[in-house]
XYZ file of C-alpha atoms in Angstrom:
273
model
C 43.073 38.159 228.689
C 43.773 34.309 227.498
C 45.923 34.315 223.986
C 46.338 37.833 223.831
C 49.146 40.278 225.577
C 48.078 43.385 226.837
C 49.571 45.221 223.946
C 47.992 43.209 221.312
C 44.566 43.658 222.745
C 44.796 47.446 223.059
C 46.201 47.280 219.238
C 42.896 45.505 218.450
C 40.818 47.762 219.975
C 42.363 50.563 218.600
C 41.374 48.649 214.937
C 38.105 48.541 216.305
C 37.127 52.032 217.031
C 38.593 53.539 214.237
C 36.191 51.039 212.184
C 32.929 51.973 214.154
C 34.623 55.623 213.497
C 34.499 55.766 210.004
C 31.923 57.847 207.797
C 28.554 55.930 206.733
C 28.641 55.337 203.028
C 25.621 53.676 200.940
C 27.156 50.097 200.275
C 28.132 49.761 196.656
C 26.587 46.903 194.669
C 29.618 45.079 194.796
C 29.681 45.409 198.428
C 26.185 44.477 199.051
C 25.987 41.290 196.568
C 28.717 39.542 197.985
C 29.425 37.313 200.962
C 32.636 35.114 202.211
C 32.887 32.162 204.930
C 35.713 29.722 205.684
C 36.176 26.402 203.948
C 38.482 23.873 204.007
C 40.478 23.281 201.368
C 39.537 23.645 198.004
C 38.099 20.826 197.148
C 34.558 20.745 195.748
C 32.668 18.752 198.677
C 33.647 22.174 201.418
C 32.975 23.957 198.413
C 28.972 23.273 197.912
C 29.273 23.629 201.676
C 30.588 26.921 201.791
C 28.595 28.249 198.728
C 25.201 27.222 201.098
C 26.580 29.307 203.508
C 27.509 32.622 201.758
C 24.111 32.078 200.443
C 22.413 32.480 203.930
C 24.828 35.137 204.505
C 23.988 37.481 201.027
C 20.495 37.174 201.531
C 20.285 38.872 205.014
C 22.800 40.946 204.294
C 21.112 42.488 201.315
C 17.127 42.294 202.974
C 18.685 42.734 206.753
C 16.231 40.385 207.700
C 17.626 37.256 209.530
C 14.485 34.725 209.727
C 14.908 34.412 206.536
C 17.594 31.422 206.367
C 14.905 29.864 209.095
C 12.010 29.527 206.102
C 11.223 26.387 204.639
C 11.975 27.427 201.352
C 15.858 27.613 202.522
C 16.116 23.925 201.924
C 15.487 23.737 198.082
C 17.180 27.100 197.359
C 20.391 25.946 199.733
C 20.331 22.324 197.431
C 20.816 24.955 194.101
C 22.950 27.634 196.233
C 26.122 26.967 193.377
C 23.229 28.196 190.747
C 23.430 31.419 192.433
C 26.961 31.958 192.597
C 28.533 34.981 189.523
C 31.994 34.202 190.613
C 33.952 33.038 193.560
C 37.670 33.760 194.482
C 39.842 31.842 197.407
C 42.082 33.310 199.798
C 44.430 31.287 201.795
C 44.377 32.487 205.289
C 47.643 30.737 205.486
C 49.204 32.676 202.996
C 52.920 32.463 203.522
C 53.201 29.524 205.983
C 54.780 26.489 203.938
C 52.555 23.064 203.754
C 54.329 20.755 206.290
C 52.492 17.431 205.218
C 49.692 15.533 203.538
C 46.992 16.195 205.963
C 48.264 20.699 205.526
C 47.480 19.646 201.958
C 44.176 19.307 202.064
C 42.884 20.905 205.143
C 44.313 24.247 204.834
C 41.700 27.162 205.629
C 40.393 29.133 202.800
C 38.183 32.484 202.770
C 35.828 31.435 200.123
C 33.981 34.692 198.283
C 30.765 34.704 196.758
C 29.845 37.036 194.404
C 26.351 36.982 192.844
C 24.193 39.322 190.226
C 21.832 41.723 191.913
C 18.458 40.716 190.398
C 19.407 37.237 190.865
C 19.807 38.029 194.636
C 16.512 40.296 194.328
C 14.999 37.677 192.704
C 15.324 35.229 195.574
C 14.113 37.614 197.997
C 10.988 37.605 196.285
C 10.135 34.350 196.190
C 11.070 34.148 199.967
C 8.819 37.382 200.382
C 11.314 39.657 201.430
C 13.402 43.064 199.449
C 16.536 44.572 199.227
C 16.942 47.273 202.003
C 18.455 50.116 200.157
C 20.287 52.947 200.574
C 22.980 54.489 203.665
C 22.599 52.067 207.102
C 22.693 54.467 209.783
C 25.632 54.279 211.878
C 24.810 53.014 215.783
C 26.057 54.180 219.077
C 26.166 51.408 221.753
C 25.446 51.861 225.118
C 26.271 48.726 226.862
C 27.082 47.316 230.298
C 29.103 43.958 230.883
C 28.735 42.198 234.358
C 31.060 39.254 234.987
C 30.484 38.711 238.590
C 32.131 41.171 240.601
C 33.204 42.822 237.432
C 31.190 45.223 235.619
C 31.835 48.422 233.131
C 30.113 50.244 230.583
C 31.165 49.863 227.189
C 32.922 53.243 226.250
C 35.541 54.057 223.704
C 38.019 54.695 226.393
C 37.317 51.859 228.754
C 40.513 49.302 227.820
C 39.044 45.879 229.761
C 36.101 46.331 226.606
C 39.340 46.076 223.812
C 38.248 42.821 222.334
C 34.604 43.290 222.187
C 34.746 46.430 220.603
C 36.596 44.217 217.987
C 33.894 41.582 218.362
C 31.431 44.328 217.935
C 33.043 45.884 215.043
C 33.316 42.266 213.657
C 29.769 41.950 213.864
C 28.531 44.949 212.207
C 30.891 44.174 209.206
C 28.812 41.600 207.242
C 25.997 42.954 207.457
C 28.105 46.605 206.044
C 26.686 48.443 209.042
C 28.975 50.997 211.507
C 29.095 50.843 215.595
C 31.012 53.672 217.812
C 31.166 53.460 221.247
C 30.842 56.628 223.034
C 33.459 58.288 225.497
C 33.387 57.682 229.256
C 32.298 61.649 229.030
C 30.081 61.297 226.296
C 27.388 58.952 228.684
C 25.511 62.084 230.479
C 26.514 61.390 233.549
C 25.334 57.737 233.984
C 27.279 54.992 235.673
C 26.836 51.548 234.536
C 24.198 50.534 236.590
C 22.048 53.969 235.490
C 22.797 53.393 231.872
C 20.982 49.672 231.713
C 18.192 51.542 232.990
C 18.061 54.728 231.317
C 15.223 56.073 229.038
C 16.521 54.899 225.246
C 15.026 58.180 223.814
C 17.461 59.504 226.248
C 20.096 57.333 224.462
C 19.592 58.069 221.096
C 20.460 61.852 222.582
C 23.333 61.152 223.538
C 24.127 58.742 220.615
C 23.502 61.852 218.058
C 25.751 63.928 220.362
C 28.588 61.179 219.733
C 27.830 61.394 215.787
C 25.816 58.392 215.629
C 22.110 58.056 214.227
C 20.699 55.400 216.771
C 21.315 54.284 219.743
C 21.841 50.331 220.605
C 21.401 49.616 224.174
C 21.761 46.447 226.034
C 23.906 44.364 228.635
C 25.481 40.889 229.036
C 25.743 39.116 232.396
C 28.112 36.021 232.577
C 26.182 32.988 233.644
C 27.423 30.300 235.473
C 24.321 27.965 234.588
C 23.864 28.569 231.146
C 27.649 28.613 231.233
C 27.910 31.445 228.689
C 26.720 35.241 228.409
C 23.044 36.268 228.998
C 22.458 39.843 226.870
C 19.333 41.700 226.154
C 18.935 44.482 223.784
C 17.092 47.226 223.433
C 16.623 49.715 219.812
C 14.094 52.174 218.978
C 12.293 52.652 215.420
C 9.261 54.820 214.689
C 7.871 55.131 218.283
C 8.734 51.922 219.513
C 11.129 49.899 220.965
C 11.790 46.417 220.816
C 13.421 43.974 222.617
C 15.491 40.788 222.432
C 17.574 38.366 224.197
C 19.987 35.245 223.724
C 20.929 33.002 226.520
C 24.294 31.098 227.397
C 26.509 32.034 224.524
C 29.782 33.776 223.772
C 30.167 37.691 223.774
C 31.005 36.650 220.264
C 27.637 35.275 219.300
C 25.802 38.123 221.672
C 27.004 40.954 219.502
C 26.532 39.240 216.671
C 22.401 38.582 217.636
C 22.671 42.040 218.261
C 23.918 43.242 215.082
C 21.173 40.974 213.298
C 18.688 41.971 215.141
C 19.399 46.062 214.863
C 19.593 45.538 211.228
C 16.164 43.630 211.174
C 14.544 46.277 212.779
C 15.985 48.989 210.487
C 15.387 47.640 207.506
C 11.635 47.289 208.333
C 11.151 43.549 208.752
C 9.937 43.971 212.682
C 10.747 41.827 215.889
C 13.835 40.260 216.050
């Protein structure tokens, strides 16, 4: 695995399960109203920048519905997103590593954190016809399958060539304060990978509630050599039906994360992803 020893990567996906393992607990206000993004520097241009982006970020992680930052009404409300802003803190994520020179100075990385009032954030949803979407997010199960040409695996909690996107995964879920556990190689019924892209998601959300999850999330990603990236599709169910989505030609990075936005979309209510 490219920039990462064997050891490290089984450390990380340690980190990773025991994240997806943890108890679901109604996100405090503090939690919810808040949002952080990289900047560099400190300076006030990659600030405005930054404070656009939390923006986008606090608003579907409060509603859980991501066509919002695709409206219209984005552009004037991105133009005014330091109106919005409580209170924001920096956090050099070189903490500890001296400046070397002038160019250190002023292009060291920064986690820049937004914090912003409740019915100010409320507010906005409003206007942009949208609500909060309160209360405990249900912790998922997925159930996926990974096919890299001759090399293919199901997703399980015990299957070590899925370390980093379990962390990927887990990294996903975070902003948007939802949980993801991957079930055990003996927790999948019996299926095989190729039987578990297939199966019945009823069926899933079974076995997901056997592994101490509330829904399932099922999909796969298939490395493509002409869209030179992943290809996953994803399946959830909600009140008798199931939807459906897919990205094309991106990293397993991206994938999870369209598949965390999507999941939370269709949980909070707002529909097709």
């Amino acid at each position: 695995m490219p920039g990462f020893s064997r050891l490290a990567a089984m450390v990380i996906g340690m980190i990773a399960i025991c994240f997806g393992c943890r108890p679901v607990i109604a996100a405090t206000a503090a939690e919810l109203y808040q949002a952080q993004t990289i900047v560099t520097g400190t300076g006030d241009v990659n600030r405005q920048i930054g404070f656009k982006d939390c923006l986008d970020k606090v608003l579907v992680k409060v509603s859980g519905d991501q066509r919002l930052t695709q409206k219209t009404e984005m552009l004037a409300l991105r133009e005014k997103a330091a109106d919005f802003v409580q209170s924001f803190r920096y956090r050099d994520r070189l903490e500890g590593i001296p400046i070397h020179d002038e160019q250190g100075t002023h292009d060291r990385p920064h986690d820049l954190t937004c914090l912003y009032k409740p019915a100010v954030v409320d507010k906005l949803l409003a206007q942009l016809g949208s609500r909060p979407w309160p209360g405990e997010r249900p912790p998922i199960a997925v159930f996926m399958t990974a096919e890299q040409g001759a090399r293919h695996f199901a997703l399980t909690q015990d299957e070590q060539r899925g370390n980093a996107m379990r962390e990927s995964f887990a990294n996903a879920a975070g902003p948007l304060l939802m949980r993801v556990t991957f079930p055990k190689a003996g927790q999948l019924g019996g299926l095989d990978d190729k039987a578990l892209s297939e199966a019945d998601i009823a069926r899933l959300d079974r076995l997901a509630k056997k592994a101490g999850a509330a829904r399932a999330l099922a999909g796969s990603i298939v490395w493509s050599d002409k869209e030179l990236g992943w290809i996953a599709d994803w399946r959830l169910a909600d009140h008798g039906k199931t939807y459906r989505w897919q990205v094309r030609g991106v990293s397993f990075d991206e994938a999870f994360r369209v598949a965390m936005r999507g999941a939370a979309q269709i949980l909070s209510g707002h529909g097709q992803p």
